[in-house]
Coordinates of C-alpha atoms and ligand atoms in Angstrom, one line a residue:
M344 CA 12.9 -19.8 16.5
Q345 CA 12.4 -22.4 13.8
T346 CA 9.5 -22.5 11.3
T347 CA 7.9 -25.8 10.7
S348 CA 7.0 -25.8 7.0
L349 CA 8.7 -24.4 4.0
I350 CA 6.4 -22.7 1.5
K351 CA 6.9 -23.5 -2.1
S352 CA 6.8 -20.8 -4.8
S353 CA 3.9 -20.8 -7.2
P354 CA 4.4 -23.1 -10.3
N355 CA 3.3 -20.1 -12.4
I356 CA 6.5 -18.2 -11.7
K357 CA 9.2 -18.3 -14.4
G358 CA 11.8 -16.4 -12.3
L359 CA 13.0 -12.9 -11.7
A360 CA 13.8 -10.3 -14.4
C361 CA 15.7 -7.0 -14.2
R362 CA 13.3 -4.1 -14.7
D363 CA 16.1 -2.2 -16.5
C364 CA 18.1 -4.6 -18.7
G365 CA 15.8 -7.6 -18.6
K366 CA 18.4 -10.1 -17.3
F367 CA 16.8 -13.2 -16.0
F368 CA 17.4 -14.8 -12.6
E369 CA 16.2 -17.9 -10.9
I370 CA 14.0 -17.4 -7.8
S371 CA 16.4 -16.4 -5.1
L372 CA 17.1 -13.9 -2.4
N373 CA 18.5 -11.6 -5.2
H374 CA 16.8 -8.3 -5.3
A375 CA 19.0 -6.2 -7.6
C376 CA 20.5 -7.0 -11.0
D377 CA 24.2 -7.9 -10.8
E378 CA 24.8 -6.2 -14.2
C379 CA 23.1 -2.8 -13.8
F380 CA 21.7 -2.7 -10.2
G381 CA 18.1 -2.5 -11.6
A382 CA 15.2 -3.8 -9.4
L383 CA 14.1 -7.4 -10.0
D384 CA 10.5 -8.3 -10.6
V385 CA 8.7 -11.7 -10.4
I386 CA 7.8 -12.9 -13.9
Y387 CA 4.9 -15.2 -14.5
D388 CA 4.1 -17.7 -17.2
F389 CA 0.7 -16.3 -18.4
E390 CA 0.1 -19.5 -20.4
K391 CA 0.0 -21.4 -17.1
A392 CA -1.3 -18.6 -14.9
K393 CA -4.6 -17.8 -16.6
P394 CA -7.0 -17.0 -13.7
S395 CA -10.7 -16.9 -14.7
K396 CA -13.3 -14.5 -13.4
D397 CA -15.6 -17.4 -12.5
R398 CA -13.0 -19.2 -10.5
I399 CA -11.9 -16.1 -8.7
A400 CA -15.6 -15.3 -7.8
L401 CA -15.8 -18.6 -5.9
R402 CA -12.9 -17.9 -3.6
E403 CA -12.6 -16.4 -0.2
K404 CA -12.8 -12.6 -0.1
N405 CA -9.2 -11.8 0.6
M406 CA -6.1 -10.9 -1.4
W407 CA -5.2 -14.5 -2.1
R408 CA -8.2 -14.9 -4.4
Y409 CA -5.8 -13.7 -7.2
R410 CA -3.3 -16.5 -6.3
E411 CA -2.4 -17.2 -10.0
L412 CA -0.7 -13.8 -10.1
L413 CA 1.0 -14.0 -6.7
P414 CA 4.3 -15.7 -5.9
F415 CA 2.7 -18.1 -3.4
D416 CA -0.4 -20.3 -3.4
P417 CA -2.6 -20.4 -0.3
V418 CA -3.2 -24.1 -1.0
D419 CA 0.3 -24.4 0.4
A420 CA -0.9 -23.3 3.9
I421 CA 0.7 -19.9 3.8
Y422 CA 0.5 -17.7 6.9
D423 CA -2.3 -15.2 6.6
I424 CA -4.2 -12.7 8.6
Q425 CA -6.9 -12.1 5.9
A426 CA -5.8 -8.9 4.3
G427 CA -7.6 -7.5 1.3
Y428 CA -10.9 -7.4 -0.4
T429 CA -11.5 -4.1 1.3
P430 CA -14.6 -2.0 0.4
L431 CA -14.8 0.0 -2.8
I432 CA -17.3 2.7 -1.9
K433 CA -19.1 5.0 -4.3
A434 CA -18.5 8.4 -2.8
K435 CA -21.6 10.2 -4.0
K436 CA -21.5 13.1 -1.6
L437 CA -17.8 13.9 -1.9
G438 CA -18.1 13.5 -5.6
E439 CA -20.9 16.0 -5.8
K440 CA -19.0 18.4 -3.5
L441 CA -15.9 18.3 -5.8
G442 CA -17.9 18.2 -9.0
L443 CA -17.3 14.6 -10.1
K444 CA -19.8 12.2 -11.5
E445 CA -18.3 8.9 -10.4
L446 CA -15.9 9.0 -7.5
Y447 CA -14.9 5.8 -5.6
I448 CA -13.0 5.3 -2.4
K449 CA -10.9 2.1 -2.1
N450 CA -10.9 2.0 1.7
D451 CA -7.8 0.0 2.4
S452 CA -7.6 1.5 5.9
V453 CA -9.7 -1.3 7.2
N454 CA -7.1 -4.1 6.7
P455 CA -6.2 -6.2 9.7
T456 CA -3.4 -3.8 10.8
F457 CA -5.3 -0.8 9.4
S458 CA -3.1 0.0 6.3
F459 CA -2.5 -1.3 2.8
K460 CA 0.9 -2.6 4.0
D461 CA -0.7 -5.8 5.0
R462 CA -0.7 -6.7 1.3
P463 CA 3.0 -6.5 0.6
A464 CA 3.9 -7.7 4.1
A465 CA 1.8 -10.9 3.5
V466 CA 3.9 -11.8 0.5
G467 CA 7.2 -10.7 2.0
V468 CA 6.8 -12.7 5.2
N469 CA 5.8 -15.8 3.3
A470 CA 8.8 -15.3 1.1
A471 CA 11.0 -15.3 4.1
I472 CA 9.7 -18.7 5.1
H473 CA 10.1 -19.9 1.6
F474 CA 13.8 -19.0 1.8
G475 CA 14.2 -20.7 5.2
L476 CA 14.7 -17.5 7.2
D477 CA 13.6 -17.4 10.8
T478 CA 13.8 -13.6 11.3
V479 CA 12.0 -10.9 9.3
G480 CA 12.1 -7.2 9.5
C481 CA 11.6 -3.9 7.7
A482 CA 12.5 -0.3 7.4
S483 CA 9.3 1.5 7.9
T484 CA 7.7 5.0 8.2
G485 CA 5.2 3.3 10.6
N486 CA 2.6 1.3 8.9
L487 CA 4.8 -1.5 7.5
A488 CA 6.3 -2.0 11.0
S489 CA 2.9 -3.2 12.3
A490 CA 2.0 -5.2 9.1
T491 CA 5.4 -7.1 9.2
A492 CA 5.1 -7.6 13.0
A493 CA 1.6 -9.0 12.7
Y494 CA 2.5 -11.5 10.0
A495 CA 5.6 -12.5 11.9
A496 CA 3.5 -13.1 15.0
R497 CA 1.1 -15.3 12.9
A498 CA 4.0 -17.3 11.4
G499 CA 6.0 -17.6 14.6
L500 CA 9.1 -15.7 13.3
N501 CA 11.4 -13.3 15.1
C502 CA 10.7 -9.8 14.0
L503 CA 12.9 -6.7 14.0
V504 CA 11.4 -3.5 12.8
F505 CA 13.1 -0.1 12.3
V506 CA 11.5 3.3 12.2
P507 CA 12.6 6.9 12.4
A508 CA 12.4 8.2 16.0
N509 CA 9.6 10.8 15.0
T510 CA 7.1 8.0 14.1
E511 CA 3.6 8.4 15.5
R512 CA 3.4 6.8 19.0
T513 CA 0.3 4.9 18.2
K514 CA 2.1 3.1 15.3
V515 CA 5.1 2.3 17.5
A516 CA 2.9 0.9 20.2
Q517 CA 0.9 -1.2 17.7
A518 CA 4.0 -2.8 16.2
R519 CA 5.4 -3.6 19.7
A520 CA 2.2 -5.1 20.8
Y521 CA 2.6 -7.8 18.1
G522 CA 5.8 -8.8 19.8
A523 CA 8.3 -7.2 17.4
K524 CA 11.6 -5.8 18.6
L525 CA 11.2 -2.1 17.5
I526 CA 14.3 -0.1 17.0
E527 CA 13.9 3.7 16.7
V528 CA 16.6 5.4 14.7
D529 CA 17.6 9.0 15.3
G530 CA 17.5 10.0 11.6
T531 CA 15.3 10.1 8.5
Y532 CA 13.6 7.2 6.8
D533 CA 16.5 7.2 4.3
D534 CA 19.0 6.8 7.2
V535 CA 16.8 3.9 8.6
N536 CA 16.7 2.2 5.2
R537 CA 20.5 2.5 4.7
L538 CA 21.1 0.9 8.1
V539 CA 18.6 -1.9 7.6
S540 CA 20.0 -2.7 4.2
Q541 CA 23.4 -3.3 5.8
A542 CA 21.9 -5.3 8.6
A543 CA 19.9 -7.6 6.3
D544 CA 23.0 -9.6 5.1
L545 CA 25.0 -9.2 8.2
Y546 CA 22.4 -10.7 10.5
N547 CA 20.6 -12.9 8.0
I548 CA 17.3 -11.0 8.2
G549 CA 14.5 -11.3 5.6
V550 CA 13.8 -7.6 5.3
V551 CA 10.5 -7.5 3.4
N552 CA 11.2 -4.2 1.7
V553 CA 14.9 -4.7 1.0
N554 CA 16.1 -8.3 0.2
L555 CA 12.6 -9.6 -0.2
R556 CA 11.4 -6.6 -2.2
P557 CA 10.6 -8.5 -5.5
Y558 CA 8.1 -10.6 -3.6
Y559 CA 6.9 -7.8 -1.2
V560 CA 5.8 -5.5 -4.1
E561 CA 3.7 -8.2 -5.7
G562 CA 1.2 -8.0 -2.8
S563 CA 0.2 -4.5 -3.7
K564 CA -0.9 -5.5 -7.2
T565 CA -4.0 -6.9 -5.5
L566 CA -5.1 -3.2 -5.1
A567 CA -5.6 -3.1 -8.9
F568 CA -7.1 -6.6 -9.1
E569 CA -9.7 -5.8 -6.4
V570 CA -10.7 -2.5 -7.9
A571 CA -11.2 -4.1 -11.3
E572 CA -13.2 -7.0 -9.9
Q573 CA -15.3 -4.6 -7.7
M574 CA -16.0 -2.5 -10.8
N575 CA -17.3 -5.6 -12.6
W576 CA -14.0 -6.2 -14.4
E577 CA -13.5 -2.7 -15.7
A578 CA -10.6 -0.4 -14.9
P579 CA -11.3 3.2 -13.6
D580 CA -10.3 6.1 -15.9
A581 CA -8.2 7.7 -13.2
F582 CA -6.8 6.6 -9.9
I583 CA -4.8 8.4 -7.2
V584 CA -2.1 6.8 -5.1
P585 CA -0.4 8.3 -2.0
T586 CA 3.3 7.9 -2.8
A587 CA 6.5 7.6 -0.8
S588 CA 9.0 5.0 -2.3
G589 CA 6.8 4.6 -5.4
A590 CA 6.5 0.8 -4.8
M591 CA 2.7 0.8 -4.4
F592 CA 2.0 3.1 -7.4
N593 CA 4.3 0.9 -9.6
A594 CA 2.6 -2.3 -8.4
I595 CA -0.9 -1.0 -9.0
C596 CA 0.1 0.0 -12.6
R597 CA 1.6 -3.4 -13.1
G598 CA -1.6 -5.1 -11.7
F599 CA -3.7 -3.3 -14.3
E600 CA -1.2 -4.2 -17.0
E601 CA -1.4 -7.9 -16.1
L602 CA -5.2 -7.9 -16.1
R603 CA -5.1 -6.3 -19.6
Q604 CA -2.5 -8.9 -20.8
L605 CA -4.8 -11.7 -19.5
N606 CA -7.9 -10.1 -21.2
L607 CA -9.6 -9.7 -17.8
I608 CA -10.1 -6.0 -18.5
N609 CA -10.5 -4.3 -21.9
E610 CA -8.5 -1.2 -21.2
E611 CA -6.0 0.1 -18.6
P612 CA -6.6 3.3 -16.7
S613 CA -5.7 6.3 -18.8
N614 CA -4.9 8.7 -15.9
P615 CA -2.7 7.2 -13.1
I616 CA -1.9 9.9 -10.5
V617 CA 0.8 10.2 -7.9
A618 CA 0.0 12.2 -4.8
Q619 CA 2.8 13.4 -2.4
A620 CA 3.1 15.8 0.5
E621 CA 4.5 19.2 -0.4
G622 CA 7.2 18.8 2.4
C623 CA 8.4 15.6 0.8
N624 CA 7.7 15.7 -3.0
P625 CA 10.7 14.4 -4.9
I626 CA 8.7 12.6 -7.5
V627 CA 6.3 15.6 -8.1
K628 CA 9.2 18.0 -8.4
A629 CA 10.9 15.8 -11.0
F630 CA 7.6 15.3 -12.9
K631 CA 7.0 19.0 -13.0
K632 CA 10.5 19.7 -14.3
N633 CA 10.1 16.9 -16.8
S634 CA 13.3 15.4 -15.4
D635 CA 14.2 11.7 -15.5
H636 CA 15.9 11.7 -12.2
I637 CA 15.1 12.3 -8.6
E638 CA 16.6 15.0 -6.5
V639 CA 16.7 13.7 -3.0
I640 CA 14.8 15.6 -0.2
E641 CA 17.3 15.5 2.6
K642 CA 15.0 16.7 5.4
P643 CA 11.3 15.9 4.8
K644 CA 9.0 18.2 6.6
T645 CA 5.3 17.2 6.6
I646 CA 2.6 15.9 8.8
A647 CA 2.2 13.0 6.4
L648 CA 5.0 11.0 8.1
S649 CA 4.1 7.8 6.4
L650 CA 5.0 9.5 3.1
A651 CA 8.2 11.0 4.3
I652 CA 10.7 9.2 2.1
G653 CA 13.2 11.7 0.5
N654 CA 14.9 9.2 -1.7
P655 CA 12.2 7.0 -3.2
G656 CA 13.6 3.6 -4.2
D657 CA 11.1 3.2 -7.1
G658 CA 11.1 6.9 -8.0
V659 CA 12.7 6.6 -11.4
Y660 CA 10.3 3.8 -12.4
V661 CA 7.4 6.0 -11.4
L662 CA 8.7 8.8 -13.5
K663 CA 9.1 6.5 -16.5
R664 CA 5.5 5.6 -16.2
L665 CA 4.3 9.2 -15.9
K666 CA 6.2 10.0 -19.1
K667 CA 3.6 7.9 -20.9
K668 CA 0.4 9.1 -19.1
G669 CA -0.8 10.5 -15.8
F670 CA 0.1 13.3 -13.4
A671 CA 1.9 14.0 -10.1
E672 CA 0.8 16.6 -7.7
D673 CA 1.4 17.6 -4.0
A674 CA -0.5 19.0 -1.1
S675 CA 0.5 21.3 1.8
D676 CA -0.1 20.3 5.5
D677 CA -3.2 22.6 5.6
E678 CA -4.6 21.0 2.5
I679 CA -3.9 17.5 3.9
V680 CA -5.9 18.3 7.0
E681 CA -8.7 19.7 4.9
G682 CA -8.6 16.5 2.8
I683 CA -8.9 14.3 5.9
C684 CA -11.9 16.3 7.1
L685 CA -13.6 16.3 3.7
L686 CA -13.4 12.5 3.5
A687 CA -14.6 12.1 7.1
K688 CA -17.5 14.6 6.9
Y689 CA -18.8 13.7 3.5
E690 CA -18.2 9.9 3.5
G691 CA -17.7 8.8 7.1
I692 CA -14.2 7.6 6.5
F693 CA -11.4 8.6 8.8
T694 CA -8.0 8.5 7.2
E695 CA -4.4 9.3 8.2
P696 CA -2.6 12.1 6.4
A697 CA -1.6 9.9 3.4
G698 CA -5.4 9.8 2.6
G699 CA -5.7 13.5 3.2
V700 CA -2.9 14.0 0.6
V701 CA -5.0 11.9 -1.9
I702 CA -8.2 13.9 -1.4
A703 CA -6.3 17.3 -1.5
V704 CA -4.7 16.3 -4.8
L705 CA -8.0 15.1 -6.2
K706 CA -9.6 18.5 -5.5
K707 CA -6.7 20.3 -7.1
L708 CA -6.6 18.3 -10.3
V709 CA -10.3 18.4 -10.7
D710 CA -10.2 22.2 -10.4
E711 CA -7.3 22.4 -12.8
G712 CA -9.1 20.2 -15.4
K713 CA -6.5 17.5 -15.2
I714 CA -9.2 15.0 -14.1
D715 CA -12.2 14.9 -16.3
R716 CA -15.4 15.5 -14.3
S717 CA -17.2 12.7 -16.0
D718 CA -14.4 10.2 -15.4
K719 CA -14.6 7.2 -13.1
V720 CA -12.0 8.1 -10.4
V721 CA -10.7 5.8 -7.7
C722 CA -8.9 7.2 -4.6
Y723 CA -6.7 4.8 -2.8
I724 CA -7.1 5.5 1.0
T725 CA -4.3 3.4 2.4
G726 CA -4.1 4.2 6.2
N727 CA -6.4 4.6 9.1
G728 CA -7.0 7.9 10.9
L729 CA -7.0 6.3 14.3
K730 CA -3.2 5.8 14.0
T731 CA -2.6 9.5 13.7
S732 CA -5.4 11.2 15.5
E733 CA -3.0 13.8 17.1
V734 CA -2.5 15.3 13.7
I735 CA -6.0 16.7 13.5
S736 CA -7.2 16.8 17.1
D737 CA -6.1 20.5 17.7
K738 CA -7.5 21.5 14.2
L739 CA -11.0 20.5 15.1
E740 CA -13.7 22.5 17.0
S741 CA -12.9 22.5 20.7
V742 CA -14.6 20.0 23.0
T743 CA -17.0 21.3 25.6
L744 CA -16.7 20.0 29.1
I745 CA -19.9 20.3 31.2
K746 CA -21.1 19.2 34.7
P747 CA -23.7 16.3 34.5
N748 CA -26.8 18.5 34.6
L749 CA -29.4 19.7 32.2
K750 CA -28.8 23.4 33.0
E751 CA -25.2 23.2 31.7
L752 CA -26.3 21.1 28.7
E753 CA -28.9 23.8 27.9
R754 CA -26.2 26.4 27.8
V755 CA -24.2 24.4 25.3
I756 CA -27.1 23.5 23.0
N757 CA -28.7 26.9 22.9
G758 CA -25.4 28.8 23.0
Ligands
LIG1174 C1 -0.6 4.8 4.5 C2 0.5 4.8 3.5 N1 0.2 5.1 2.2 C3 1.1 5.2 1.2 C4 2.4 4.8 1.5 C5 3.4 4.9 0.3 O1 3.8 3.7 -0.2 P1 5.0 3.5 -1.1 O2 6.3 3.7 -0.2 O3 4.9 2.2 -1.7 O4 5.0 4.6 -2.2 C6 2.8 4.4 2.7 C7 4.2 4.0 3.0 O5 4.6 3.8 4.1 C8 1.8 4.4 3.8 O6 2.1 4.0 5.0
LIG1175 ZN1 19.9 -5.3 -15.1

């Protein structure tokens, strides 16, 4: 399949820079530094970029309203399915229940494919077109597969998505419905990622979270931009991010940093928090040991399958950030289910286990005094409960089956 138009990169981009040694690269399919193997990040010219609050306010309510700080400009007819500008909800009831004055839920589970992954996939797939590739793909724990497949469908690209064989059936069906070729791998996410990294060059695939990763991660910065704008250009004091590879946490931190550099907010959040599942907690473990390096979890074991990454690609960068400020905490499977139910019962939001991890960690850190009860706290809820309903179905009150008559109904209602 051939794409018709090549997408130009934004004129605000200076190039790519190594996150470790700072070496500069021209915009290219490079994703790792040839000197030190560090990750490469897109660097902007803030003299040129300069978005204004007024100009942003006039734009369409989707992630591209922050176009000056993204690698591509929608004026260039990019391919889009309208991800972003999801609701920021003041969670009054849940806040009261947990003893917090100002709790907010960033409900990113209502994106077009029902997870935050639409944001990075949006930029990654447009980057593939920019580089003239006609096939895109990803290594996924489930949600990225659908996001990549949906954007590929929109753009008319071939799509090959790879997931571990234990991925939830709803996620697999969703990705396939968009027309992607879905390959299940008998192994962990890390096995999948290794295989896909080898396949990327061999088969000339634009793998959004491998060779297109510098662009892909940019999309998730919009999670910081939106929260700041929705809080009237203020940052929260604390925010909690469900974390697997660490890419989203890093991107959100970078988003707030860029807003501060551009004077769009006065202060960055003082308490960024990483939330992981207890059965796959390599970042939390390293944080608690005050270690600079990650010990890989070979066999993750958690109901939060979307967070089951034992060897987090951005883990060391997350640890570096946590050295300066913030916390990392984990949650057991039972706590995750409790977290899902709390958010559903108190705020009417049904999340997948990744969101349950966030609420469980919120509860723990408030109880331990690591989150101040008077702080403005934002919980990033990044995936939809409908994708994983089997996780909680058998943990809920049983369903009563009756014959269609009032006598039987009476028995149920009055016990
Ligand atoms: C719903 C959800 N939340 C959070 C994450 C973690 O994202 P990251 O790998 O960027 O840390 C994922 C990853 O797949 C996810 O699907
Ligand atoms: Zn380097």
